[in-house]
Amino acid sequence: LWTVKKNPRLLEKNFKKLDLQNYKNCIQATKNIDLVIHLADVVAGINYVFSNEYDLFSKNIIINSNILKASIINKVKNYIYVGTACSYPLELQKKINFEGLKEKEAYPANPESSYGWSKLMGEYEAELALNEKLINVGILRLHNVYGPPCEISSEKSQFIPALCRKILQEKKLIVWGSGEQRRSLVYVDDVVDGIILLFKKGMNKGVIQIGSPNSYKISDIAKKLVNISNKKIQIYYDTSKPEGDFDRRPNLSRAEEIIGWKQKIQIDERLEKTFKWVKSKLDK
């Protein structure tokens, strides 16, 4: 990670495009490897997630099991699993939690989507392997990640790139839901720092979550992006569409105390960069 962050071309040179639903590919990918950082899954915006729950769940479960099993078989020393705040129970996501969600509050389990369930099962499976001392495990649970590169298609894009695309391509901006729903956001560079710190200080210490300590209204994010675009466009809210969880923000005590992680990049600094990246892709 340290080397790749300084020289991204090394990642391109060593990149292998493999279907991780095939166990043989997972054996190949983890052979002669000291550290596995498992980021692979099927993920998309809420429209895709709630329209493809069985397919998404089954693929993620297979991928999680294959990668972990292959890592153990190939005697990989360290395994980092990246989970999601979507794994928190539905009832906790439907109200404002001013103290912030704690890692242990993922149980009793009741995620809203099959995606949240599949990622929670990946955490659980990794902890089972750790409990039997089969492999060293670190688990990083992420809140909403944004920043380039990211999916920008109408089918699978998540809400920030989706808003960017709509502003650039449509005459009016239709936001799903009331706009009052809130998200804790974390820029991709802060996530990379979190993974590095987890490897250095957080192995075998349970789940650690990262995200912004404050959550933001979707309506406020939409307004910020419209201002960035310098485009005169009206914002409309379609309450007939799903809006997902109402609010979800992390209690960052474990992240600060165990791995020393704090958010470095504020949202206003990077929304513009994300918007410009989406525009550059759409202009091609």
Tab-separated table of C-alpha atoms in Angstrom:
chain	number	residue	atom	x	y	z
A	1	LEU	CA	0.000	0.000	0.000
A	2	TRP	CA	2.773	2.435	0.855
A	3	THR	CA	4.510	1.699	-2.465
A	4	VAL	CA	1.337	1.779	-4.536
A	5	LYS	CA	0.226	5.080	-3.001
A	6	LYS	CA	3.502	6.650	-4.164
A	7	ASN	CA	3.562	4.883	-7.545
A	8	PRO	CA	0.075	3.893	-8.845
A	9	ARG	CA	1.636	2.429	-12.015
A	10	LEU	CA	2.865	-0.517	-9.969
A	11	LEU	CA	-0.765	-1.457	-9.344
A	12	GLU	CA	-1.532	-1.362	-13.071
A	13	LYS	CA	1.516	-3.507	-13.799
A	14	ASN	CA	0.498	-6.218	-11.333
A	15	PHE	CA	-3.264	-6.071	-11.825
A	16	LYS	CA	-5.091	-9.334	-12.508
A	17	LYS	CA	-8.706	-9.310	-13.609
A	18	LEU	CA	-10.241	-12.414	-12.007
A	19	ASP	CA	-13.747	-13.608	-11.174
A	20	LEU	CA	-13.537	-14.261	-7.437
A	21	GLN	CA	-16.659	-16.409	-7.523
A	22	ASN	CA	-14.303	-19.031	-8.947
A	23	TYR	CA	-12.326	-20.524	-6.055
A	24	LYS	CA	-9.362	-21.433	-8.291
A	25	ASN	CA	-8.962	-17.759	-9.149
A	26	CYS	CA	-8.855	-16.923	-5.448
A	27	ILE	CA	-6.122	-19.493	-4.893
A	28	GLN	CA	-4.180	-17.872	-7.726
A	29	ALA	CA	-4.711	-14.353	-6.398
A	30	THR	CA	-3.541	-15.170	-2.856
A	31	LYS	CA	-0.543	-17.321	-3.724
A	32	ASN	CA	2.784	-16.059	-2.285
A	33	ILE	CA	1.040	-13.078	-0.695
A	34	ASP	CA	1.743	-11.704	2.808
A	35	LEU	CA	-1.292	-9.431	3.107
A	36	VAL	CA	-4.764	-9.691	1.577
A	37	ILE	CA	-6.950	-6.573	1.614
A	38	HIS	CA	-10.391	-7.828	0.661
A	39	LEU	CA	-12.302	-4.931	-0.938
A	40	ALA	CA	-14.096	-6.907	-3.650
A	41	ASP	CA	-17.879	-7.103	-3.671
A	42	VAL	CA	-20.959	-6.292	-5.703
A	43	VAL	CA	-22.021	-2.810	-4.614
A	44	ALA	CA	-24.199	-0.091	-6.139
A	45	GLY	CA	-26.792	2.545	-5.380
A	46	ILE	CA	-30.010	1.752	-3.545
A	47	ASN	CA	-32.077	1.212	-6.698
A	48	TYR	CA	-29.783	-1.579	-7.896
A	49	VAL	CA	-29.338	-3.039	-4.413
A	50	PHE	CA	-33.059	-3.378	-3.693
A	51	SER	CA	-33.783	-4.698	-7.198
A	52	ASN	CA	-31.109	-7.422	-7.130
A	53	GLU	CA	-31.031	-8.600	-3.522
A	54	TYR	CA	-30.685	-12.344	-4.089
A	55	ASP	CA	-28.033	-12.090	-6.792
A	56	LEU	CA	-26.030	-9.502	-4.871
A	57	PHE	CA	-26.179	-11.433	-1.598
A	58	SER	CA	-25.221	-14.798	-3.084
A	59	LYS	CA	-22.297	-13.387	-5.073
A	60	ASN	CA	-20.873	-11.486	-2.107
A	61	ILE	CA	-21.159	-14.500	0.200
A	62	ILE	CA	-19.316	-16.689	-2.319
A	63	ILE	CA	-16.598	-14.082	-2.891
A	64	ASN	CA	-16.069	-13.556	0.852
A	65	SER	CA	-15.792	-17.281	1.587
A	66	ASN	CA	-13.563	-18.009	-1.393
A	67	ILE	CA	-11.049	-15.263	-0.619
A	68	LEU	CA	-10.843	-16.071	3.080
A	69	LYS	CA	-10.523	-19.810	2.519
A	70	ALA	CA	-7.871	-19.331	-0.179
A	71	SER	CA	-5.932	-16.973	2.105
A	72	ILE	CA	-5.926	-19.594	4.858
A	73	ILE	CA	-4.953	-22.416	2.482
A	74	ASN	CA	-2.102	-20.332	1.058
A	75	LYS	CA	-0.947	-19.410	4.570
A	76	VAL	CA	-1.406	-15.688	4.093
A	77	LYS	CA	-0.319	-14.068	7.349
A	78	ASN	CA	-2.674	-11.067	7.438
A	79	TYR	CA	-6.208	-10.640	6.110
A	80	ILE	CA	-8.019	-7.279	6.102
A	81	TYR	CA	-11.744	-7.343	5.464
A	82	VAL	CA	-13.541	-4.137	4.524
A	83	GLY	CA	-17.157	-3.997	5.687
A	84	THR	CA	-19.893	-1.393	5.519
A	85	ALA	CA	-22.067	0.725	7.784
A	86	CYS	CA	-25.013	-0.692	5.795
A	87	SER	CA	-24.670	-3.663	8.150
A	88	TYR	CA	-26.141	-1.750	11.088
A	89	PRO	CA	-29.706	-2.707	12.094
A	90	LEU	CA	-32.560	-1.041	10.272
A	91	GLU	CA	-34.049	0.405	13.448
A	92	LEU	CA	-30.786	2.270	14.213
A	93	GLN	CA	-30.670	3.716	10.698
A	94	LYS	CA	-34.128	5.272	10.926
A	95	LYS	CA	-33.343	7.840	13.605
A	96	ILE	CA	-30.690	10.405	14.409
A	97	ASN	CA	-28.041	8.981	16.708
A	98	PHE	CA	-26.262	11.958	18.246
A	99	GLU	CA	-23.707	9.822	20.106
A	100	GLY	CA	-22.771	7.953	16.947
A	101	LEU	CA	-23.104	4.267	16.206
A	102	LYS	CA	-20.698	1.965	17.998
A	103	GLU	CA	-19.232	-1.108	16.346
A	104	LYS	CA	-20.961	-3.522	18.752
A	105	GLU	CA	-24.375	-2.113	17.791
A	106	ALA	CA	-24.339	-4.150	14.569
A	107	TYR	CA	-25.912	-6.853	16.766
A	108	PRO	CA	-28.651	-8.006	17.211
A	109	ALA	CA	-28.368	-8.061	13.427
A	110	ASN	CA	-31.080	-6.621	11.195
A	111	PRO	CA	-29.585	-4.819	8.177
A	112	GLU	CA	-32.040	-3.179	5.798
A	113	SER	CA	-30.606	-4.775	2.644
A	114	SER	CA	-29.107	-8.054	1.501
A	115	TYR	CA	-25.956	-6.063	0.767
A	116	GLY	CA	-25.680	-5.113	4.444
A	117	TRP	CA	-26.300	-8.737	5.426
A	118	SER	CA	-23.669	-10.071	3.000
A	119	LYS	CA	-21.024	-7.686	4.299
A	120	LEU	CA	-21.878	-8.429	7.934
A	121	MET	CA	-21.524	-12.158	7.224
A	122	GLY	CA	-18.082	-11.432	5.771
A	123	GLU	CA	-17.107	-9.822	9.072
A	124	TYR	CA	-18.556	-12.760	11.021
A	125	GLU	CA	-16.760	-15.359	8.897
A	126	ALA	CA	-13.448	-13.544	9.273
A	127	GLU	CA	-13.893	-13.409	13.050
A	128	LEU	CA	-14.572	-17.151	13.126
A	129	ALA	CA	-11.256	-17.752	11.359
A	130	LEU	CA	-9.497	-15.427	13.797
A	131	ASN	CA	-11.042	-17.165	16.821
A	132	GLU	CA	-9.597	-20.483	15.611
A	133	LYS	CA	-6.215	-18.757	15.005
A	134	LEU	CA	-6.266	-19.637	11.324
A	135	ILE	CA	-5.165	-16.165	10.198
A	136	ASN	CA	-4.586	-12.652	11.534
A	137	VAL	CA	-7.637	-10.499	10.840
A	138	GLY	CA	-8.328	-6.773	10.683
A	139	ILE	CA	-11.840	-5.469	9.987
A	140	LEU	CA	-12.513	-1.916	8.813
A	141	ARG	CA	-16.188	-0.911	8.596
A	142	LEU	CA	-16.660	2.014	6.222
A	143	HIS	CA	-19.313	4.680	6.101
A	144	ASN	CA	-20.222	6.213	2.725
A	145	VAL	CA	-17.071	6.405	0.610
A	146	TYR	CA	-16.833	8.934	-2.211
A	147	GLY	CA	-14.212	10.226	-4.622
A	148	PRO	CA	-12.682	9.221	-7.951
A	149	PRO	CA	-12.471	6.753	-9.516
A	150	CYS	CA	-16.066	5.653	-9.012
A	151	GLU	CA	-19.027	4.101	-10.794
A	152	ILE	CA	-21.008	6.718	-12.737
A	153	SER	CA	-23.560	4.615	-14.629
A	154	SER	CA	-27.271	5.268	-14.105
A	155	GLU	CA	-27.703	1.625	-13.081
A	156	LYS	CA	-25.095	1.283	-10.358
A	157	SER	CA	-23.716	4.670	-9.275
A	158	GLN	CA	-24.026	5.701	-5.650
A	159	PHE	CA	-25.550	8.987	-4.638
A	160	ILE	CA	-22.698	11.518	-5.015
A	161	PRO	CA	-21.594	10.472	-8.535
A	162	ALA	CA	-25.279	9.978	-9.411
A	163	LEU	CA	-26.030	13.584	-8.422
A	164	CYS	CA	-23.011	14.790	-10.411
A	165	ARG	CA	-24.187	12.891	-13.503
A	166	LYS	CA	-27.752	14.204	-13.227
A	167	ILE	CA	-26.573	17.811	-12.858
A	168	LEU	CA	-24.385	17.457	-15.938
A	169	GLN	CA	-26.842	15.580	-18.153
A	170	GLU	CA	-30.347	16.640	-17.147
A	171	LYS	CA	-32.385	19.859	-17.138
A	172	LYS	CA	-33.574	19.394	-13.565
A	173	LEU	CA	-32.042	17.585	-10.622
A	174	ILE	CA	-34.329	14.929	-9.172
A	175	VAL	CA	-33.118	13.704	-5.787
A	176	TRP	CA	-34.507	10.425	-4.485
A	177	GLY	CA	-36.354	10.691	-1.188
A	178	SER	CA	-37.048	13.720	0.969
A	179	GLY	CA	-33.503	15.077	0.947
A	180	GLU	CA	-33.654	15.119	4.733
A	181	GLN	CA	-31.861	11.770	4.982
A	182	ARG	CA	-28.285	12.114	6.169
A	183	ARG	CA	-24.971	10.382	5.414
A	184	SER	CA	-21.586	10.183	7.101
A	185	LEU	CA	-19.076	10.596	4.277
A	186	VAL	CA	-15.423	9.636	3.972
A	187	TYR	CA	-13.132	10.491	1.073
A	188	VAL	CA	-11.231	7.656	-0.578
A	189	ASP	CA	-7.784	8.989	0.457
A	190	ASP	CA	-8.835	8.877	4.115
A	191	VAL	CA	-9.945	5.277	3.565
A	192	VAL	CA	-6.502	4.342	2.242
A	193	ASP	CA	-4.952	5.908	5.344
A	194	GLY	CA	-7.397	3.916	7.473
A	195	ILE	CA	-6.373	0.639	5.848
A	196	ILE	CA	-2.683	1.383	6.363
A	197	LEU	CA	-3.225	2.284	10.028
A	198	LEU	CA	-5.373	-0.804	10.545
A	199	PHE	CA	-2.576	-3.001	9.231
A	200	LYS	CA	-0.008	-1.294	11.449
A	201	LYS	CA	-2.035	-1.098	14.668
A	202	GLY	CA	-5.426	-2.777	14.383
A	203	MET	CA	-4.905	-6.429	13.486
A	204	ASN	CA	-6.766	-8.927	15.703
A	205	LYS	CA	-8.526	-6.114	17.581
A	206	GLY	CA	-12.071	-6.431	16.303
A	207	VAL	CA	-14.167	-4.222	14.065
A	208	ILE	CA	-13.122	-0.590	13.666
A	209	GLN	CA	-15.277	1.876	11.738
A	210	ILE	CA	-14.316	5.081	9.973
A	211	GLY	CA	-16.364	7.930	8.533
A	212	SER	CA	-17.104	11.577	9.191
A	213	PRO	CA	-18.164	12.276	12.789
A	214	ASN	CA	-21.004	14.439	11.479
A	215	SER	CA	-23.563	13.448	8.880
A	216	TYR	CA	-24.781	15.612	6.006
A	217	LYS	CA	-28.247	16.078	4.552
A	218	ILE	CA	-28.551	14.785	0.990
A	219	SER	CA	-30.266	18.086	0.138
A	220	ASP	CA	-27.193	20.016	1.331
A	221	ILE	CA	-24.870	17.822	-0.753
A	222	ALA	CA	-27.092	18.393	-3.798
A	223	LYS	CA	-26.957	22.183	-3.285
A	224	LYS	CA	-23.167	22.118	-2.897
A	225	LEU	CA	-22.791	20.186	-6.165
A	226	VAL	CA	-25.136	22.529	-8.024
A	227	ASN	CA	-23.039	25.484	-6.812
A	228	ILE	CA	-19.874	23.732	-7.969
A	229	SER	CA	-21.400	23.163	-11.406
A	230	ASN	CA	-22.281	26.865	-11.911
A	231	LYS	CA	-25.373	25.542	-13.673
A	232	LYS	CA	-28.829	27.028	-13.163
A	233	ILE	CA	-30.812	23.917	-12.332
A	234	GLN	CA	-33.792	23.367	-10.054
A	235	ILE	CA	-33.701	20.638	-7.386
A	236	TYR	CA	-36.763	18.422	-6.920
A	237	TYR	CA	-37.300	15.683	-4.336
A	238	ASP	CA	-39.105	12.495	-5.340
A	239	THR	CA	-40.529	10.987	-2.153
A	240	SER	CA	-41.967	8.048	-4.099
A	241	LYS	CA	-38.407	6.759	-4.484
A	242	PRO	CA	-36.497	4.954	-1.695
A	243	GLU	CA	-34.163	7.113	0.354
A	244	GLY	CA	-32.476	4.386	2.408
A	245	ASP	CA	-31.497	4.954	6.009
A	246	PHE	CA	-32.462	8.272	7.585
A	247	ASP	CA	-29.217	8.893	9.459
A	248	ARG	CA	-26.056	6.941	10.146
A	249	ARG	CA	-22.988	8.444	11.769
A	250	PRO	CA	-20.111	6.686	13.542
A	251	ASN	CA	-18.747	6.892	17.041
A	252	LEU	CA	-15.039	7.092	16.195
A	253	SER	CA	-13.623	6.246	19.625
A	254	ARG	CA	-12.119	2.916	18.536
A	255	ALA	CA	-10.638	4.386	15.362
A	256	GLU	CA	-8.952	7.167	17.321
A	257	GLU	CA	-7.816	5.080	20.298
A	258	ILE	CA	-6.651	1.906	18.537
A	259	ILE	CA	-5.278	2.992	15.161
A	260	GLY	CA	-5.022	6.766	15.583
A	261	TRP	CA	-7.276	7.534	12.604
A	262	LYS	CA	-8.936	10.918	12.178
A	263	GLN	CA	-10.611	12.361	9.127
A	264	LYS	CA	-8.164	14.678	7.344
A	265	ILE	CA	-10.104	15.676	4.241
A	266	GLN	CA	-13.259	17.756	4.628
A	267	ILE	CA	-16.125	17.305	2.218
A	268	ASP	CA	-15.998	20.773	0.606
A	269	GLU	CA	-12.402	20.124	-0.431
A	270	ARG	CA	-13.219	17.024	-2.416
A	271	LEU	CA	-16.769	17.362	-3.778
A	272	GLU	CA	-15.394	19.675	-6.458
A	273	LYS	CA	-12.665	17.188	-7.363
A	274	THR	CA	-15.232	14.391	-7.602
A	275	PHE	CA	-17.557	16.532	-9.725
A	276	LYS	CA	-14.753	17.456	-12.142
A	277	TRP	CA	-13.703	13.808	-12.427
A	278	VAL	CA	-17.256	12.724	-13.303
A	279	LYS	CA	-17.473	15.533	-15.855
A	280	SER	CA	-14.201	14.456	-17.461
A	281	LYS	CA	-15.531	10.924	-17.884
A	282	LEU	CA	-18.864	12.040	-19.309
A	283	ASP	CA	-17.141	14.418	-21.745
A	284	LYS	CA	-15.204	11.552	-23.348
